[in-house]
Short mmCIF file of C-alpha atoms in Angstrom, two decimals:
data_model
loop_
_atom_site.label_atom_id
_atom_site.label_comp_id
_atom_site.label_asym_id
_atom_site.label_seq_id
_atom_site.Cartn_x
_atom_site.Cartn_y
_atom_site.Cartn_z
CA UNK R 1 72.72 -29.95 -21.49
CA UNK R 2 72.26 -30.27 -17.72
CA UNK R 3 74.30 -27.10 -17.70
CA UNK R 4 71.64 -24.93 -19.36
CA UNK R 5 69.25 -25.57 -16.79
CA UNK R 6 71.84 -24.72 -13.67
CA UNK R 7 70.97 -22.05 -11.57
CA UNK R 8 73.82 -19.32 -11.36
CA UNK R 9 76.06 -19.54 -8.18
CA UNK R 10 75.31 -16.64 -6.18
CA UNK R 11 78.44 -14.43 -5.77
CA UNK R 12 80.19 -12.76 -2.78
CA UNK R 13 79.14 -9.37 -4.13
CA UNK R 14 75.09 -10.47 -4.42
CA UNK R 15 75.20 -11.17 -0.73
CA UNK R 16 74.46 -7.61 0.48
CA UNK R 17 71.54 -7.73 -1.87
CA UNK R 18 70.12 -10.90 -1.38
CA UNK R 19 70.25 -10.21 3.06
CA UNK R 20 68.41 -6.47 2.40
CA UNK R 21 65.69 -8.05 0.49
CA UNK R 22 65.44 -10.69 2.86
CA UNK R 23 65.38 -7.77 5.99
CA UNK R 24 62.88 -6.03 3.89
CA UNK R 25 60.36 -8.89 2.85
CA UNK R 26 60.69 -9.78 7.15
CA UNK R 27 59.49 -6.17 8.10
CA UNK R 28 56.98 -6.11 5.68
CA UNK R 29 55.34 -9.58 7.45
CA UNK R 30 55.21 -8.15 10.95
CA UNK R 31 52.76 -5.32 9.43
CA UNK R 32 48.66 -5.48 10.41
CA UNK R 33 46.52 -6.51 7.45
CA UNK R 34 44.95 -3.90 6.27
CA UNK R 35 41.43 -2.63 7.52
CA UNK R 36 38.15 -3.57 5.27
CA UNK R 37 35.25 -1.64 6.89
CA UNK R 38 31.91 -2.72 7.00
CA UNK R 39 28.59 -0.96 7.69
CA UNK R 40 30.43 -0.26 11.12
CA UNK R 41 33.96 -0.09 11.03
CA UNK R 42 36.29 -1.09 14.26
CA UNK R 43 39.10 1.63 12.34
CA UNK R 44 36.45 4.31 12.39
CA UNK R 45 35.73 6.55 15.92
CA UNK R 46 32.29 5.31 16.69
CA UNK R 47 29.57 7.77 16.32
CA UNK R 48 28.73 10.54 18.94
CA UNK R 49 25.13 10.94 18.20
CA UNK R 50 22.33 9.67 16.48
CA UNK R 51 22.92 11.03 13.51
CA UNK R 52 26.14 9.63 12.88
CA UNK R 53 24.87 6.43 13.56
CA UNK R 54 22.00 6.96 10.91
CA UNK R 55 24.47 7.80 8.66
CA UNK R 56 27.02 4.94 9.11
CA UNK R 57 24.07 2.70 9.14
CA UNK R 58 23.37 4.02 5.55
CA UNK R 59 20.92 7.10 5.64
CA UNK R 60 21.27 10.04 3.25
CA UNK R 61 21.84 13.37 5.13
CA UNK R 62 18.19 13.89 3.74
CA UNK R 63 17.26 11.04 4.94
CA UNK R 64 18.60 12.46 8.06
CA UNK R 65 16.43 15.33 8.73
CA UNK R 66 13.32 13.64 7.32
CA UNK R 67 13.49 11.51 9.90
CA UNK R 68 14.65 14.36 12.61
CA UNK R 69 11.71 16.19 11.14
CA UNK R 70 8.85 14.05 11.91
CA UNK R 71 10.49 12.56 15.26
CA UNK R 72 12.55 15.66 16.83
CA UNK R 73 13.45 12.99 19.92
CA UNK R 74 15.43 10.39 18.01
CA UNK R 75 17.98 13.01 18.19
CA UNK R 76 18.51 12.12 22.12
CA UNK R 77 17.78 8.61 21.26
CA UNK R 78 20.11 5.83 23.44
CA UNK R 79 22.67 4.73 20.67
CA UNK R 80 22.66 1.21 22.19
CA UNK R 81 19.24 0.62 22.04
CA UNK R 82 18.93 2.25 18.41
CA UNK R 83 22.01 0.32 17.17
CA UNK R 84 20.26 -2.77 17.99
CA UNK R 85 17.02 -1.84 16.49
CA UNK R 86 19.10 -1.11 13.28
CA UNK R 87 20.19 -4.34 13.27
CA UNK R 88 16.97 -5.91 13.34
CA UNK R 89 15.53 -3.62 10.38
CA UNK R 90 18.77 -4.75 8.67
CA UNK R 91 18.05 -8.23 8.84
CA UNK R 92 14.39 -7.84 7.27
CA UNK R 93 16.00 -5.46 4.40
CA UNK R 94 15.11 -2.22 5.54
CA UNK R 95 16.93 0.34 4.01
CA UNK R 96 17.54 4.03 4.75
CA UNK R 97 14.29 5.55 2.54
CA UNK R 98 12.64 2.55 3.94
CA UNK R 99 13.26 3.59 7.52
CA UNK R 100 11.97 7.41 6.66
CA UNK R 101 8.58 5.91 4.90
CA UNK R 102 8.76 3.89 8.85
CA UNK R 103 9.00 6.80 10.96
CA UNK R 104 6.74 9.18 8.84
CA UNK R 105 3.46 6.29 9.68
CA UNK R 106 4.94 5.44 13.00
CA UNK R 107 6.59 7.78 14.97
CA UNK R 108 7.22 6.28 17.68
CA UNK R 109 8.25 3.11 15.83
CA UNK R 110 11.86 3.07 17.15
CA UNK R 111 10.52 3.64 20.55
CA UNK R 112 9.17 0.65 20.41
CA UNK R 113 10.16 -3.23 21.88
CA UNK R 114 10.33 -4.97 18.77
CA UNK R 115 12.94 -7.29 19.75
CA UNK R 116 10.34 -9.23 22.08
CA UNK R 117 10.10 -12.68 20.66
CA UNK R 118 11.82 -11.40 17.55
CA UNK R 119 13.19 -14.83 16.17
CA UNK R 120 10.16 -16.79 16.13
CA UNK R 121 8.19 -13.65 15.21
CA UNK R 122 10.37 -12.79 11.90
CA UNK R 123 10.68 -16.77 11.57
CA UNK R 124 6.63 -17.14 11.70
CA UNK R 125 6.09 -13.93 9.29
CA UNK R 126 8.75 -15.24 6.54
CA UNK R 127 6.71 -18.75 6.56
CA UNK R 128 3.45 -16.87 6.50
CA UNK R 129 4.55 -14.04 3.49
CA UNK R 130 6.99 -16.47 1.39
CA UNK R 131 10.13 -14.63 1.27
CA UNK R 132 11.54 -11.33 2.92
CA UNK R 133 11.52 -9.43 0.24
CA UNK R 134 7.30 -9.47 0.61
CA UNK R 135 7.85 -9.17 4.72
CA UNK R 136 9.80 -5.61 4.10
CA UNK R 137 7.20 -4.58 1.73
CA UNK R 138 4.49 -5.92 4.43
CA UNK R 139 6.62 -3.55 7.38
CA UNK R 140 7.51 -0.36 5.42
CA UNK R 141 2.93 -0.66 4.80
CA UNK R 142 2.58 -0.82 8.20
CA UNK R 143 4.95 -0.81 10.83
CA UNK R 144 3.37 -2.11 13.87
CA UNK R 145 3.23 -5.65 12.81
CA UNK R 146 6.56 -6.07 14.72
CA UNK R 147 4.69 -4.89 17.88
CA UNK R 148 1.52 -6.54 17.82
CA UNK R 149 1.12 -9.38 20.28
CA UNK R 150 2.76 -12.41 19.37
CA UNK R 151 1.97 -15.40 18.78
CA UNK R 152 -0.96 -14.36 20.80
CA UNK R 153 -3.10 -12.02 18.56
CA UNK R 154 -1.05 -12.46 15.40
CA UNK R 155 -1.42 -16.54 14.95
CA UNK R 156 -5.01 -16.14 16.33
CA UNK R 157 -6.47 -13.91 13.42
CA UNK R 158 -4.19 -15.95 11.13
CA UNK R 159 -5.80 -19.23 12.05
CA UNK R 160 -9.39 -16.93 12.03
CA UNK R 161 -9.39 -16.77 8.35
CA UNK R 162 -7.99 -20.10 7.11
CA UNK R 163 -10.98 -21.19 8.99
CA UNK R 164 -13.19 -18.97 7.22
CA UNK R 165 -11.73 -20.24 4.25
CA UNK R 166 -9.26 -17.33 3.68
CA UNK R 167 -5.79 -19.27 2.66
CA UNK R 168 -2.50 -17.61 3.50
CA UNK R 169 -1.69 -16.28 -0.15
CA UNK R 170 -5.25 -14.52 0.06
CA UNK R 171 -4.29 -13.14 3.45
CA UNK R 172 -1.10 -12.62 2.49
CA UNK R 173 -2.72 -9.90 -0.66
CA UNK R 174 -5.18 -8.66 1.83
CA UNK R 175 -2.57 -7.79 4.63
CA UNK R 176 -1.08 -6.06 1.51
CA UNK R 177 -3.67 -4.35 0.39
CA UNK R 178 -5.17 -3.23 4.34
CA UNK R 179 -2.18 -3.01 6.58
CA UNK R 180 -4.31 -2.78 9.58
CA UNK R 181 -5.99 -6.21 9.02
CA UNK R 182 -4.61 -7.97 12.30
CA UNK R 183 -5.70 -5.24 14.99
CA UNK R 184 -8.81 -4.45 13.45
CA UNK R 185 -10.58 -8.16 12.45
CA UNK R 186 -13.62 -9.49 14.83
CA UNK R 187 -16.10 -11.81 13.45
CA UNK R 188 -19.35 -11.74 15.48
CA UNK R 189 -22.28 -14.29 15.02
CA UNK R 190 -23.75 -11.00 13.12
CA UNK R 191 -21.47 -10.28 10.71
CA UNK R 192 -20.72 -14.32 10.25
CA UNK R 193 -24.35 -13.96 9.21
CA UNK R 194 -24.53 -11.27 7.08
CA UNK R 195 -21.48 -12.91 5.27
CA UNK R 196 -23.36 -15.89 4.48
CA UNK R 197 -26.44 -13.73 3.38
CA UNK R 198 -24.07 -12.23 0.92
CA UNK R 199 -24.50 -16.02 -0.92
CA UNK R 200 -20.62 -15.67 -2.25
CA UNK R 201 -18.97 -19.43 -2.23
CA UNK R 202 -15.66 -20.05 -0.38
CA UNK R 203 -14.12 -20.26 -3.88
CA UNK R 204 -15.03 -17.21 -5.49
CA UNK R 205 -12.68 -14.57 -6.07
CA UNK R 206 -14.36 -12.43 -4.37
CA UNK R 207 -14.89 -14.06 -1.43
CA UNK R 208 -11.52 -13.43 0.65
CA UNK R 209 -12.44 -9.87 -0.05
CA UNK R 210 -16.06 -10.09 1.28
CA UNK R 211 -14.77 -11.67 4.45
CA UNK R 212 -12.26 -9.15 5.18
CA UNK R 213 -14.05 -6.19 4.36
CA UNK R 214 -16.90 -7.57 6.75
CA UNK R 215 -14.45 -8.57 9.66
CA UNK R 216 -12.36 -4.37 9.91
CA UNK R 217 -15.98 -2.98 9.45
CA UNK R 218 -17.69 -2.07 12.57
CA UNK R 219 -21.72 -3.70 12.96
CA UNK R 220 -23.44 -0.36 13.22
CA UNK R 221 -21.56 0.80 10.27
CA UNK R 222 -22.78 -1.99 8.39
CA UNK R 223 -26.09 -1.77 10.00
CA UNK R 224 -26.09 1.86 8.57
CA UNK R 225 -24.99 1.11 4.83
CA UNK R 226 -27.58 -1.94 4.44
CA UNK R 227 -30.38 0.45 5.76
CA UNK R 228 -29.55 3.46 3.47
CA UNK R 229 -29.72 1.14 0.49
CA UNK R 230 -33.32 0.25 1.93
CA UNK R 231 -34.09 3.80 1.07
CA UNK R 232 -34.21 2.83 -1.96
CA UNK R 233 -36.12 -0.11 -2.30
CA UNK R 234 -34.25 -2.72 -1.75
CA UNK R 235 -34.80 -5.36 0.50
CA UNK R 236 -31.85 -6.71 2.96
CA UNK R 237 -31.52 -9.63 1.06
CA UNK R 238 -30.83 -7.37 -2.49
CA UNK R 239 -28.49 -5.09 -0.66
CA UNK R 240 -26.71 -7.92 0.68
CA UNK R 241 -26.71 -9.67 -2.19
CA UNK R 242 -25.35 -6.40 -4.17
CA UNK R 243 -22.60 -6.62 -1.60
CA UNK R 244 -21.66 -10.29 -2.19
CA UNK R 245 -21.46 -9.02 -6.27
CA UNK R 246 -19.47 -5.81 -5.50
CA UNK R 247 -17.65 -5.90 -2.22
CA UNK R 248 -16.12 -2.83 -2.25
CA UNK R 249 -19.03 -0.53 -2.16
CA UNK R 250 -19.22 -1.38 1.65
CA UNK R 251 -16.23 1.00 1.91
CA UNK R 252 -18.04 3.49 0.32
CA UNK R 253 -18.95 6.51 2.64
CA UNK R 254 -22.91 6.72 2.82
CA UNK R 255 -23.21 10.26 1.02
CA UNK R 256 -21.57 8.95 -1.96
CA UNK R 257 -24.16 6.39 -2.61
CA UNK R 258 -27.62 8.99 -1.61
CA UNK R 259 -25.97 11.42 -4.37
CA UNK R 260 -25.03 9.00 -7.14
CA UNK R 261 -28.28 6.63 -6.89
CA UNK R 262 -30.11 10.57 -6.48
CA UNK R 263 -28.19 11.34 -9.29
CA UNK R 264 -28.72 7.96 -11.19
CA UNK R 265 -32.56 8.37 -10.22
CA UNK R 266 -33.59 12.16 -10.71
CA UNK R 267 -30.82 13.07 -14.18
CA UNK R 268 -30.46 9.88 -15.92
CA UNK R 269 -34.03 8.49 -15.22
CA UNK R 270 -32.93 5.32 -14.65
CA UNK R 271 -34.52 2.44 -12.61
CA UNK R 272 -33.19 1.75 -8.95
CA UNK R 273 -32.67 -1.82 -9.97
CA UNK R 274 -29.98 -0.53 -12.56
CA UNK R 275 -27.15 -0.79 -9.77
CA UNK R 276 -27.60 -4.82 -10.03
CA UNK R 277 -26.68 -5.05 -13.48
CA UNK R 278 -24.02 -2.11 -13.73
CA UNK R 279 -22.87 -1.71 -9.68
CA UNK R 280 -19.91 0.46 -11.24
CA UNK R 281 -22.46 3.37 -11.62
CA UNK R 282 -22.25 3.67 -7.52
CA UNK R 283 -18.40 3.26 -8.04
CA UNK R 284 -18.12 6.07 -10.14
CA UNK R 285 -17.11 9.78 -9.28
CA UNK R 286 -19.73 12.03 -9.76
CA UNK R 287 -18.24 15.25 -10.37
CA UNK R 288 -15.63 13.83 -12.61
CA UNK R 289 -16.93 11.26 -14.26
CA UNK R 290 -21.21 10.54 -14.05
CA UNK R 291 -22.11 14.33 -14.37
CA UNK R 292 -19.83 15.15 -17.13
CA UNK R 293 -20.44 12.89 -19.39
CA UNK R 294 -23.98 12.48 -19.14
CA UNK R 295 -24.53 16.09 -19.68
CA UNK R 296 -22.41 15.98 -22.81
CA UNK R 297 -24.28 12.78 -24.04
CA UNK R 298 -27.44 15.18 -23.56
CA UNK R 299 -25.90 18.38 -25.49
CA UNK R 300 -25.25 15.90 -28.28
CA UNK R 301 -28.65 14.26 -29.01
CA UNK R 302 -30.30 18.17 -28.91
CA UNK R 303 -27.56 19.07 -31.19
CA UNK R 304 -28.40 16.14 -33.20
CA UNK R 305 -25.07 14.85 -33.50
CA UNK R 306 -23.75 11.24 -34.17
CA UNK R 307 -23.03 9.29 -32.69
CA UNK R 308 -25.56 8.82 -29.82
CA UNK R 309 -24.96 8.12 -26.38
CA UNK R 310 -28.42 6.28 -25.72
CA UNK R 311 -29.50 2.77 -24.22
CA UNK R 312 -26.68 0.60 -23.61
CA UNK R 313 -23.86 2.84 -24.83
CA UNK R 314 -24.56 5.07 -22.13
CA UNK R 315 -23.22 2.08 -19.69
CA UNK R 316 -19.97 2.10 -22.10
CA UNK R 317 -19.18 5.40 -22.39
CA UNK R 318 -19.04 5.80 -18.24
CA UNK R 319 -16.44 2.72 -18.62
CA UNK R 320 -14.03 4.83 -20.63
CA UNK R 321 -11.26 6.11 -19.78
CA UNK R 322 -11.47 9.62 -20.15
CA UNK R 323 -9.42 10.03 -23.49
CA UNK R 324 -11.13 7.51 -24.91
CA UNK R 325 -14.42 8.93 -24.60
CA UNK R 326 -13.50 11.83 -25.59
CA UNK R 327 -12.03 10.25 -28.80
CA UNK R 328 -15.24 8.66 -29.50
CA UNK R 329 -17.76 11.27 -28.68
CA UNK R 330 -15.75 14.42 -28.99
CA UNK R 331 -12.88 14.12 -31.53
CA UNK R 332 -15.21 12.77 -34.12
CA UNK R 333 -16.97 16.44 -34.93
CA UNK R 334 -16.00 19.24 -36.77
CA UNK R 335 -13.43 21.87 -34.71
CA UNK R 336 -16.47 24.49 -33.63
CA UNK R 337 -18.45 21.74 -32.60
CA UNK R 338 -15.95 19.77 -31.21
CA UNK R 339 -14.98 23.40 -29.25
CA UNK R 340 -18.32 23.97 -28.44
CA UNK R 341 -18.79 20.38 -26.57
CA UNK R 342 -15.29 20.41 -24.80
CA UNK R 343 -15.82 23.80 -23.32
CA UNK R 344 -19.69 22.51 -22.23
CA UNK R 345 -17.54 18.94 -20.73
CA UNK R 346 -15.07 21.02 -19.12
CA UNK R 347 -16.98 23.98 -17.63
CA UNK R 348 -19.48 21.17 -15.93
CA UNK R 349 -15.79 19.21 -14.64
CA UNK R 350 -14.86 22.00 -13.24
CA UNK R 351 -18.32 22.81 -11.17
CA UNK R 352 -17.05 21.49 -7.69
CA UNK R 353 -19.53 20.76 -5.02
CA UNK R 354 -20.89 23.55 -2.69
CA UNK R 355 -18.71 24.56 -0.05
CA UNK R 356 -16.30 21.62 -1.40
CA UNK R 357 -13.01 23.91 -0.39
CA UNK R 358 -13.98 24.46 3.24
CA UNK R 359 -14.92 20.88 4.03
CA UNK R 360 -13.23 19.55 6.78
CA UNK R 361 -12.33 15.81 6.71
CA UNK R 362 -14.10 14.12 9.70
CA UNK R 363 -13.75 10.58 10.70
CA UNK R 364 -15.21 7.82 13.68
CA UNK R 365 -11.72 6.24 13.37
CA UNK R 366 -11.17 3.77 10.66
CA UNK R 367 -12.93 4.34 7.49
CA UNK R 368 -15.17 1.69 7.31
#
């Protein structure tokens, strides 16, 4: 039985073949291992310009073209400094398309010193935002978050909001919706008094909106908006209570409030205090929602059609989506009547504000 498993003994004629195989194996072992390329492959020629470095980093040709269009001096950037900053952005998950958005928002971003207190800053932000993915979205929304004074300004503002009762989760939500919250926050005694007089408790869902919008608004702007509503017969306490119920009203321009209130009082013939029960009347767009729907309701009433848009129904109709509104009050009519109503609706909706096309956008700085 042992003879069945015995290996064959090589003969003299097999020795040349065995020696050639051994020599080939030894020569192969002396060859260098094949290179495996990463983002910057050591076997590749180093990039000679910023375009090559950006391409190696992961930007497409279209991304590079848009970057250079927004920031032409990036063509002449120091490659060593640019490489280190791109590595920082890689660590937080920023990609080529993200970088295009960042440079579009802040063209000088790659010229800033974003490596100051880098490790402590990133560690703090990851703990604040909860994950690197949320931090990445926050940086794309507001790239300057990597350049703000740290730990001074950033930690002071976060601590201030926590003392005001706005927790970290709510603060992150506000930072994502209002990216410039940190540099624009100021809470003087008069603002604190305004917040108190709105009557919104700390456990209310709208409290974080009241605090943050008041904090980033100028005192003069708040006073002007309070005085604007006082012209319609409200007391200061009533106005602040209204702001507490509908904090986003603080972000509306004085002109919008005046025009909507004039329409509510003059055309709709409603009392001024109706906005306390239905604040959305000031949120509605006058040209696209309020005027077309109210005038269509009047036309339906004049023609004696049904369903009528009267009483409480008008408030429900104003809150509908456009498709649902037209289906409920126009689509239910017969052919010619429906066409007439639709023509009126489109005509009124197509009427734009006088000189709207030549209007120049003028802001004093921050919108609020």
